[in-house]
Amino acid sequence: MPDRLKWFRESELVHSRWAMLGVAGILVQEIAKPDVFFYDAAAKTELPFDIRGVLAAEFLMMHFVENLRMQDFKKLNSVNQDPIFKGNKLPDHEPGYPGGVFAPFIPGDLEEMKVKELKNGRLAMVAFVGMIVAAQVTGKGPIANLVDHLASPMTNLFIGVSPGCAIPPSVDYQGITIPTPCLPLWPGA
């Protein structure tokens, strides 16, 4: 069981880092372009190339990186050597914290920074779920929801919103239909 617990911690780190990036991206996008709803912004973007090629390349690259991460977890520091450029090697590290070129400067005590990262990551995961649920219910982004709440705090509450789904059930993008179901939190949603 301790090995599973270590893997769960590794997974929590990865998910929290993605959540922190996602929450920051949603907020920056809404500040930069408040007229664009983050939930369907990507579907309205026109690309000069077919998205299926990008998805295929992304799946292959992420598969490669995730396999390396799993191998490094099973046998620590076993994938530090670059497979193509033999002169490149990462320093030995602990799982989740590669160091070296990925952390050339650490602004404080590393152990304290790890705890802060984990706490901020957990908060970001909860914030991301909250942003998604609020967007599904209201059809607005987090800053627009905050502005509405501040304008009328007693009428614009999360619990005061009538249950339902304000987003379409699917989005069509370059000939691909992507289902966008609401989270199953509301009866009849």
JSON list of C-alpha atoms in Angstrom, two decimals:
[
{"chain": "A", "resi": 1, "resn": "MET", "atom": "CA", "xyz": [0.00, 0.00, 0.00]},
{"chain": "A", "resi": 2, "resn": "PRO", "atom": "CA", "xyz": [2.78, 2.55, 0.65]},
{"chain": "A", "resi": 3, "resn": "ASP", "atom": "CA", "xyz": [3.80, 2.27, -3.02]},
{"chain": "A", "resi": 4, "resn": "ARG", "atom": "CA", "xyz": [0.24, 3.05, -4.08]},
{"chain": "A", "resi": 5, "resn": "LEU", "atom": "CA", "xyz": [0.20, 6.01, -1.72]},
{"chain": "A", "resi": 6, "resn": "LYS", "atom": "CA", "xyz": [3.40, 7.34, -3.29]},
{"chain": "A", "resi": 7, "resn": "TRP", "atom": "CA", "xyz": [1.84, 6.98, -6.74]},
{"chain": "A", "resi": 8, "resn": "PHE", "atom": "CA", "xyz": [-1.30, 8.81, -5.58]},
{"chain": "A", "resi": 9, "resn": "ARG", "atom": "CA", "xyz": [0.91, 11.63, -4.32]},
{"chain": "A", "resi": 10, "resn": "GLU", "atom": "CA", "xyz": [2.68, 11.76, -7.67]},
{"chain": "A", "resi": 11, "resn": "SER", "atom": "CA", "xyz": [-0.70, 11.87, -9.44]},
{"chain": "A", "resi": 12, "resn": "GLU", "atom": "CA", "xyz": [-1.93, 14.57, -7.10]},
{"chain": "A", "resi": 13, "resn": "LEU", "atom": "CA", "xyz": [1.11, 16.69, -7.96]},
{"chain": "A", "resi": 14, "resn": "VAL", "atom": "CA", "xyz": [0.55, 16.34, -11.69]},
{"chain": "A", "resi": 15, "resn": "HIS", "atom": "CA", "xyz": [-3.18, 17.05, -11.46]},
{"chain": "A", "resi": 16, "resn": "SER", "atom": "CA", "xyz": [-2.67, 20.01, -9.15]},
{"chain": "A", "resi": 17, "resn": "ARG", "atom": "CA", "xyz": [-0.10, 21.54, -11.52]},
{"chain": "A", "resi": 18, "resn": "TRP", "atom": "CA", "xyz": [-2.52, 21.21, -14.45]},
{"chain": "A", "resi": 19, "resn": "ALA", "atom": "CA", "xyz": [-5.33, 22.67, -12.30]},
{"chain": "A", "resi": 20, "resn": "MET", "atom": "CA", "xyz": [-3.20, 25.68, -11.31]},
{"chain": "A", "resi": 21, "resn": "LEU", "atom": "CA", "xyz": [-2.39, 26.26, -14.97]},
{"chain": "A", "resi": 22, "resn": "GLY", "atom": "CA", "xyz": [-6.07, 25.85, -15.97]},
{"chain": "A", "resi": 23, "resn": "VAL", "atom": "CA", "xyz": [-7.43, 28.21, -13.32]},
{"chain": "A", "resi": 24, "resn": "ALA", "atom": "CA", "xyz": [-4.83, 30.85, -14.19]},
{"chain": "A", "resi": 25, "resn": "GLY", "atom": "CA", "xyz": [-5.65, 30.43, -17.89]},
{"chain": "A", "resi": 26, "resn": "ILE", "atom": "CA", "xyz": [-9.39, 30.84, -17.33]},
{"chain": "A", "resi": 27, "resn": "LEU", "atom": "CA", "xyz": [-8.89, 33.99, -15.26]},
{"chain": "A", "resi": 28, "resn": "VAL", "atom": "CA", "xyz": [-6.37, 35.57, -17.64]},
{"chain": "A", "resi": 29, "resn": "GLN", "atom": "CA", "xyz": [-8.58, 34.80, -20.64]},
{"chain": "A", "resi": 30, "resn": "GLU", "atom": "CA", "xyz": [-11.61, 36.37, -18.97]},
{"chain": "A", "resi": 31, "resn": "ILE", "atom": "CA", "xyz": [-9.62, 39.47, -18.00]},
{"chain": "A", "resi": 32, "resn": "ALA", "atom": "CA", "xyz": [-8.07, 39.82, -21.46]},
{"chain": "A", "resi": 33, "resn": "LYS", "atom": "CA", "xyz": [-11.26, 39.11, -23.43]},
{"chain": "A", "resi": 34, "resn": "PRO", "atom": "CA", "xyz": [-14.29, 39.40, -21.14]},
{"chain": "A", "resi": 35, "resn": "ASP", "atom": "CA", "xyz": [-16.69, 39.07, -24.08]},
{"chain": "A", "resi": 36, "resn": "VAL", "atom": "CA", "xyz": [-15.47, 35.50, -24.79]},
{"chain": "A", "resi": 37, "resn": "PHE", "atom": "CA", "xyz": [-16.91, 32.70, -22.65]},
{"chain": "A", "resi": 38, "resn": "PHE", "atom": "CA", "xyz": [-14.04, 30.37, -21.69]},
{"chain": "A", "resi": 39, "resn": "TYR", "atom": "CA", "xyz": [-16.18, 27.23, -21.82]},
{"chain": "A", "resi": 40, "resn": "ASP", "atom": "CA", "xyz": [-16.67, 27.33, -25.58]},
{"chain": "A", "resi": 41, "resn": "ALA", "atom": "CA", "xyz": [-13.84, 29.67, -26.66]},
{"chain": "A", "resi": 42, "resn": "ALA", "atom": "CA", "xyz": [-11.75, 26.90, -28.21]},
{"chain": "A", "resi": 43, "resn": "ALA", "atom": "CA", "xyz": [-14.65, 25.69, -30.34]},
{"chain": "A", "resi": 44, "resn": "LYS", "atom": "CA", "xyz": [-15.00, 29.17, -31.89]},
{"chain": "A", "resi": 45, "resn": "THR", "atom": "CA", "xyz": [-11.32, 29.40, -32.84]},
{"chain": "A", "resi": 46, "resn": "GLU", "atom": "CA", "xyz": [-10.50, 28.91, -36.50]},
{"chain": "A", "resi": 47, "resn": "LEU", "atom": "CA", "xyz": [-7.31, 26.97, -37.17]},
{"chain": "A", "resi": 48, "resn": "PRO", "atom": "CA", "xyz": [-5.50, 26.79, -40.52]},
{"chain": "A", "resi": 49, "resn": "PHE", "atom": "CA", "xyz": [-5.00, 23.04, -40.05]},
{"chain": "A", "resi": 50, "resn": "ASP", "atom": "CA", "xyz": [-7.03, 19.98, -39.10]},
{"chain": "A", "resi": 51, "resn": "ILE", "atom": "CA", "xyz": [-7.41, 19.56, -35.35]},
{"chain": "A", "resi": 52, "resn": "ARG", "atom": "CA", "xyz": [-7.25, 15.76, -35.61]},
{"chain": "A", "resi": 53, "resn": "GLY", "atom": "CA", "xyz": [-3.56, 15.92, -36.52]},
{"chain": "A", "resi": 54, "resn": "VAL", "atom": "CA", "xyz": [-2.86, 18.10, -33.49]},
{"chain": "A", "resi": 55, "resn": "LEU", "atom": "CA", "xyz": [-4.79, 15.71, -31.23]},
{"chain": "A", "resi": 56, "resn": "ALA", "atom": "CA", "xyz": [-2.92, 12.70, -32.62]},
{"chain": "A", "resi": 57, "resn": "ALA", "atom": "CA", "xyz": [0.46, 14.40, -32.05]},
{"chain": "A", "resi": 58, "resn": "GLU", "atom": "CA", "xyz": [-0.60, 15.46, -28.55]},
{"chain": "A", "resi": 59, "resn": "PHE", "atom": "CA", "xyz": [-1.72, 11.94, -27.64]},
{"chain": "A", "resi": 60, "resn": "LEU", "atom": "CA", "xyz": [1.57, 10.46, -28.85]},
{"chain": "A", "resi": 61, "resn": "MET", "atom": "CA", "xyz": [3.74, 13.02, -27.05]},
{"chain": "A", "resi": 62, "resn": "MET", "atom": "CA", "xyz": [1.76, 12.82, -23.80]},
{"chain": "A", "resi": 63, "resn": "HIS", "atom": "CA", "xyz": [1.85, 9.01, -23.96]},
{"chain": "A", "resi": 64, "resn": "PHE", "atom": "CA", "xyz": [5.64, 9.13, -24.33]},
{"chain": "A", "resi": 65, "resn": "VAL", "atom": "CA", "xyz": [6.08, 11.57, -21.43]},
{"chain": "A", "resi": 66, "resn": "GLU", "atom": "CA", "xyz": [3.66, 9.73, -19.14]},
{"chain": "A", "resi": 67, "resn": "ASN", "atom": "CA", "xyz": [5.42, 6.40, -19.85]},
{"chain": "A", "resi": 68, "resn": "LEU", "atom": "CA", "xyz": [8.73, 8.02, -18.89]},
{"chain": "A", "resi": 69, "resn": "ARG", "atom": "CA", "xyz": [7.16, 9.37, -15.72]},
{"chain": "A", "resi": 70, "resn": "MET", "atom": "CA", "xyz": [5.84, 5.88, -14.84]},
{"chain": "A", "resi": 71, "resn": "GLN", "atom": "CA", "xyz": [9.22, 4.28, -15.55]},
{"chain": "A", "resi": 72, "resn": "ASP", "atom": "CA", "xyz": [10.94, 6.89, -13.38]},
{"chain": "A", "resi": 73, "resn": "PHE", "atom": "CA", "xyz": [8.45, 6.22, -10.60]},
{"chain": "A", "resi": 74, "resn": "LYS", "atom": "CA", "xyz": [9.02, 2.45, -10.77]},
{"chain": "A", "resi": 75, "resn": "LYS", "atom": "CA", "xyz": [12.82, 2.79, -10.92]},
{"chain": "A", "resi": 76, "resn": "LEU", "atom": "CA", "xyz": [13.93, 6.20, -9.72]},
{"chain": "A", "resi": 77, "resn": "ASN", "atom": "CA", "xyz": [16.36, 8.14, -11.94]},
{"chain": "A", "resi": 78, "resn": "SER", "atom": "CA", "xyz": [16.23, 5.43, -14.63]},
{"chain": "A", "resi": 79, "resn": "VAL", "atom": "CA", "xyz": [15.16, 7.86, -17.37]},
{"chain": "A", "resi": 80, "resn": "ASN", "atom": "CA", "xyz": [17.50, 10.76, -16.61]},
{"chain": "A", "resi": 81, "resn": "GLN", "atom": "CA", "xyz": [19.62, 10.10, -19.71]},
{"chain": "A", "resi": 82, "resn": "ASP", "atom": "CA", "xyz": [18.35, 11.69, -22.94]},
{"chain": "A", "resi": 83, "resn": "PRO", "atom": "CA", "xyz": [17.70, 8.82, -25.39]},
{"chain": "A", "resi": 84, "resn": "ILE", "atom": "CA", "xyz": [18.74, 10.86, -28.45]},
{"chain": "A", "resi": 85, "resn": "PHE", "atom": "CA", "xyz": [21.31, 13.37, -27.21]},
{"chain": "A", "resi": 86, "resn": "LYS", "atom": "CA", "xyz": [23.54, 11.25, -24.97]},
{"chain": "A", "resi": 87, "resn": "GLY", "atom": "CA", "xyz": [25.33, 14.31, -23.56]},
{"chain": "A", "resi": 88, "resn": "ASN", "atom": "CA", "xyz": [22.17, 15.54, -21.86]},
{"chain": "A", "resi": 89, "resn": "LYS", "atom": "CA", "xyz": [21.34, 14.11, -18.45]},
{"chain": "A", "resi": 90, "resn": "LEU", "atom": "CA", "xyz": [19.13, 15.27, -15.59]},
{"chain": "A", "resi": 91, "resn": "PRO", "atom": "CA", "xyz": [20.54, 15.22, -12.07]},
{"chain": "A", "resi": 92, "resn": "ASP", "atom": "CA", "xyz": [19.22, 12.57, -9.69]},
{"chain": "A", "resi": 93, "resn": "HIS", "atom": "CA", "xyz": [15.96, 13.66, -8.13]},
{"chain": "A", "resi": 94, "resn": "GLU", "atom": "CA", "xyz": [12.94, 12.54, -6.12]},
{"chain": "A", "resi": 95, "resn": "PRO", "atom": "CA", "xyz": [9.65, 11.69, -7.87]},
{"chain": "A", "resi": 96, "resn": "GLY", "atom": "CA", "xyz": [7.62, 14.74, -8.83]},
{"chain": "A", "resi": 97, "resn": "TYR", "atom": "CA", "xyz": [10.51, 17.17, -8.49]},
{"chain": "A", "resi": 98, "resn": "PRO", "atom": "CA", "xyz": [12.98, 16.78, -11.39]},
{"chain": "A", "resi": 99, "resn": "GLY", "atom": "CA", "xyz": [15.07, 19.83, -10.41]},
{"chain": "A", "resi": 100, "resn": "GLY", "atom": "CA", "xyz": [18.06, 20.66, -12.60]},
{"chain": "A", "resi": 101, "resn": "VAL", "atom": "CA", "xyz": [17.06, 22.60, -15.71]},
{"chain": "A", "resi": 102, "resn": "PHE", "atom": "CA", "xyz": [13.43, 22.52, -14.55]},
{"chain": "A", "resi": 103, "resn": "ALA", "atom": "CA", "xyz": [14.24, 24.44, -11.36]},
{"chain": "A", "resi": 104, "resn": "PRO", "atom": "CA", "xyz": [17.34, 26.58, -11.90]},
{"chain": "A", "resi": 105, "resn": "PHE", "atom": "CA", "xyz": [16.36, 28.92, -9.04]},
{"chain": "A", "resi": 106, "resn": "ILE", "atom": "CA", "xyz": [14.42, 27.97, -5.91]},
{"chain": "A", "resi": 107, "resn": "PRO", "atom": "CA", "xyz": [13.20, 31.07, -4.02]},
{"chain": "A", "resi": 108, "resn": "GLY", "atom": "CA", "xyz": [13.23, 29.62, -0.51]},
{"chain": "A", "resi": 109, "resn": "ASP", "atom": "CA", "xyz": [13.24, 26.41, 1.47]},
{"chain": "A", "resi": 110, "resn": "LEU", "atom": "CA", "xyz": [12.45, 23.54, -0.92]},
{"chain": "A", "resi": 111, "resn": "GLU", "atom": "CA", "xyz": [10.47, 21.50, 1.61]},
{"chain": "A", "resi": 112, "resn": "GLU", "atom": "CA", "xyz": [8.31, 24.50, 2.48]},
{"chain": "A", "resi": 113, "resn": "MET", "atom": "CA", "xyz": [7.78, 25.24, -1.23]},
{"chain": "A", "resi": 114, "resn": "LYS", "atom": "CA", "xyz": [6.63, 21.64, -1.79]},
{"chain": "A", "resi": 115, "resn": "VAL", "atom": "CA", "xyz": [3.96, 21.99, 0.90]},
{"chain": "A", "resi": 116, "resn": "LYS", "atom": "CA", "xyz": [2.82, 25.33, -0.52]},
{"chain": "A", "resi": 117, "resn": "GLU", "atom": "CA", "xyz": [2.64, 23.86, -4.02]},
{"chain": "A", "resi": 118, "resn": "LEU", "atom": "CA", "xyz": [0.50, 20.98, -2.81]},
{"chain": "A", "resi": 119, "resn": "LYS", "atom": "CA", "xyz": [-1.85, 23.26, -0.86]},
{"chain": "A", "resi": 120, "resn": "ASN", "atom": "CA", "xyz": [-2.20, 25.69, -3.77]},
{"chain": "A", "resi": 121, "resn": "GLY", "atom": "CA", "xyz": [-2.71, 22.78, -6.13]},
{"chain": "A", "resi": 122, "resn": "ARG", "atom": "CA", "xyz": [-5.52, 21.33, -4.01]},
{"chain": "A", "resi": 123, "resn": "LEU", "atom": "CA", "xyz": [-7.17, 24.73, -3.88]},
{"chain": "A", "resi": 124, "resn": "ALA", "atom": "CA", "xyz": [-6.81, 25.07, -7.66]},
{"chain": "A", "resi": 125, "resn": "MET", "atom": "CA", "xyz": [-8.46, 21.66, -8.23]},
{"chain": "A", "resi": 126, "resn": "VAL", "atom": "CA", "xyz": [-11.46, 22.70, -6.13]},
{"chain": "A", "resi": 127, "resn": "ALA", "atom": "CA", "xyz": [-11.54, 26.13, -7.82]},
{"chain": "A", "resi": 128, "resn": "PHE", "atom": "CA", "xyz": [-11.49, 24.53, -11.28]},
{"chain": "A", "resi": 129, "resn": "VAL", "atom": "CA", "xyz": [-14.45, 22.30, -10.46]},
{"chain": "A", "resi": 130, "resn": "GLY", "atom": "CA", "xyz": [-16.28, 25.32, -9.04]},
{"chain": "A", "resi": 131, "resn": "MET", "atom": "CA", "xyz": [-15.60, 27.35, -12.19]},
{"chain": "A", "resi": 132, "resn": "ILE", "atom": "CA", "xyz": [-16.84, 24.54, -14.42]},
{"chain": "A", "resi": 133, "resn": "VAL", "atom": "CA", "xyz": [-20.02, 23.94, -12.41]},
{"chain": "A", "resi": 134, "resn": "ALA", "atom": "CA", "xyz": [-20.76, 27.68, -12.23]},
{"chain": "A", "resi": 135, "resn": "ALA", "atom": "CA", "xyz": [-20.18, 28.02, -15.98]},
{"chain": "A", "resi": 136, "resn": "GLN", "atom": "CA", "xyz": [-22.52, 25.12, -16.67]},
{"chain": "A", "resi": 137, "resn": "VAL", "atom": "CA", "xyz": [-25.25, 26.55, -14.45]},
{"chain": "A", "resi": 138, "resn": "THR", "atom": "CA", "xyz": [-25.01, 30.25, -15.33]},
{"chain": "A", "resi": 139, "resn": "GLY", "atom": "CA", "xyz": [-23.39, 30.25, -18.77]},
{"chain": "A", "resi": 140, "resn": "LYS", "atom": "CA", "xyz": [-20.87, 32.83, -17.52]},
{"chain": "A", "resi": 141, "resn": "GLY", "atom": "CA", "xyz": [-17.23, 32.85, -16.51]},
{"chain": "A", "resi": 142, "resn": "PRO", "atom": "CA", "xyz": [-15.95, 33.15, -12.93]},
{"chain": "A", "resi": 143, "resn": "ILE", "atom": "CA", "xyz": [-15.27, 36.90, -13.00]},
{"chain": "A", "resi": 144, "resn": "ALA", "atom": "CA", "xyz": [-18.67, 37.66, -14.55]},
{"chain": "A", "resi": 145, "resn": "ASN", "atom": "CA", "xyz": [-20.28, 35.53, -11.83]},
{"chain": "A", "resi": 146, "resn": "LEU", "atom": "CA", "xyz": [-18.31, 37.39, -9.16]},
{"chain": "A", "resi": 147, "resn": "VAL", "atom": "CA", "xyz": [-19.37, 40.77, -10.59]},
{"chain": "A", "resi": 148, "resn": "ASP", "atom": "CA", "xyz": [-23.02, 39.63, -10.63]},
{"chain": "A", "resi": 149, "resn": "HIS", "atom": "CA", "xyz": [-22.73, 38.42, -7.04]},
{"chain": "A", "resi": 150, "resn": "LEU", "atom": "CA", "xyz": [-21.13, 41.67, -5.83]},
{"chain": "A", "resi": 151, "resn": "ALA", "atom": "CA", "xyz": [-23.82, 43.71, -7.62]},
{"chain": "A", "resi": 152, "resn": "SER", "atom": "CA", "xyz": [-26.62, 41.81, -5.88]},
{"chain": "A", "resi": 153, "resn": "PRO", "atom": "CA", "xyz": [-25.30, 39.49, -3.17]},
{"chain": "A", "resi": 154, "resn": "MET", "atom": "CA", "xyz": [-28.67, 38.27, -1.94]},
{"chain": "A", "resi": 155, "resn": "THR", "atom": "CA", "xyz": [-30.02, 37.25, -5.34]},
{"chain": "A", "resi": 156, "resn": "ASN", "atom": "CA", "xyz": [-26.89, 35.98, -7.10]},
{"chain": "A", "resi": 157, "resn": "LEU", "atom": "CA", "xyz": [-25.86, 33.08, -4.94]},
{"chain": "A", "resi": 158, "resn": "PHE", "atom": "CA", "xyz": [-24.69, 29.68, -6.06]},
{"chain": "A", "resi": 159, "resn": "ILE", "atom": "CA", "xyz": [-27.49, 28.06, -4.09]},
{"chain": "A", "resi": 160, "resn": "GLY", "atom": "CA", "xyz": [-30.05, 30.52, -5.46]},
{"chain": "A", "resi": 161, "resn": "VAL", "atom": "CA", "xyz": [-29.47, 29.57, -9.09]},
{"chain": "A", "resi": 162, "resn": "SER", "atom": "CA", "xyz": [-32.17, 27.38, -10.49]},
{"chain": "A", "resi": 163, "resn": "PRO", "atom": "CA", "xyz": [-30.78, 23.97, -11.36]},
{"chain": "A", "resi": 164, "resn": "GLY", "atom": "CA", "xyz": [-30.26, 23.36, -14.99]},
{"chain": "A", "resi": 165, "resn": "CYS", "atom": "CA", "xyz": [-27.67, 23.49, -17.69]},
{"chain": "A", "resi": 166, "resn": "ALA", "atom": "CA", "xyz": [-26.90, 26.76, -19.49]},
{"chain": "A", "resi": 167, "resn": "ILE", "atom": "CA", "xyz": [-24.49, 25.22, -21.99]},
{"chain": "A", "resi": 168, "resn": "PRO", "atom": "CA", "xyz": [-25.35, 23.30, -25.16]},
{"chain": "A", "resi": 169, "resn": "PRO", "atom": "CA", "xyz": [-25.29, 19.48, -24.95]},
{"chain": "A", "resi": 170, "resn": "SER", "atom": "CA", "xyz": [-22.61, 19.29, -27.65]},
{"chain": "A", "resi": 171, "resn": "VAL", "atom": "CA", "xyz": [-20.26, 21.43, -29.72]},
{"chain": "A", "resi": 172, "resn": "ASP", "atom": "CA", "xyz": [-19.30, 20.84, -33.35]},
{"chain": "A", "resi": 173, "resn": "TYR", "atom": "CA", "xyz": [-15.71, 21.64, -34.24]},
{"chain": "A", "resi": 174, "resn": "GLN", "atom": "CA", "xyz": [-14.13, 20.89, -37.62]},
{"chain": "A", "resi": 175, "resn": "GLY", "atom": "CA", "xyz": [-16.63, 18.10, -38.23]},
{"chain": "A", "resi": 176, "resn": "ILE", "atom": "CA", "xyz": [-16.18, 16.51, -34.80]},
{"chain": "A", "resi": 177, "resn": "THR", "atom": "CA", "xyz": [-19.10, 16.51, -32.39]},
{"chain": "A", "resi": 178, "resn": "ILE", "atom": "CA", "xyz": [-17.85, 16.92, -28.83]},
{"chain": "A", "resi": 179, "resn": "PRO", "atom": "CA", "xyz": [-20.38, 16.16, -26.07]},
{"chain": "A", "resi": 180, "resn": "THR", "atom": "CA", "xyz": [-20.46, 18.77, -23.32]},
{"chain": "A", "resi": 181, "resn": "PRO", "atom": "CA", "xyz": [-22.64, 17.25, -20.62]},
{"chain": "A", "resi": 182, "resn": "CYS", "atom": "CA", "xyz": [-23.30, 19.09, -17.39]},
{"chain": "A", "resi": 183, "resn": "LEU", "atom": "CA", "xyz": [-21.93, 17.50, -14.27]},
{"chain": "A", "resi": 184, "resn": "PRO", "atom": "CA", "xyz": [-24.66, 15.27, -12.81]},
{"chain": "A", "resi": 185, "resn": "LEU", "atom": "CA", "xyz": [-25.26, 17.52, -9.82]},
{"chain": "A", "resi": 186, "resn": "TRP", "atom": "CA", "xyz": [-28.72, 18.72, -10.70]},
{"chain": "A", "resi": 187, "resn": "PRO", "atom": "CA", "xyz": [-31.84, 16.63, -11.08]},
{"chain": "A", "resi": 188, "resn": "GLY", "atom": "CA", "xyz": [-32.99, 16.72, -14.69]},
{"chain": "A", "resi": 189, "resn": "ALA", "atom": "CA", "xyz": [-29.76, 18.30, -15.91]}
]
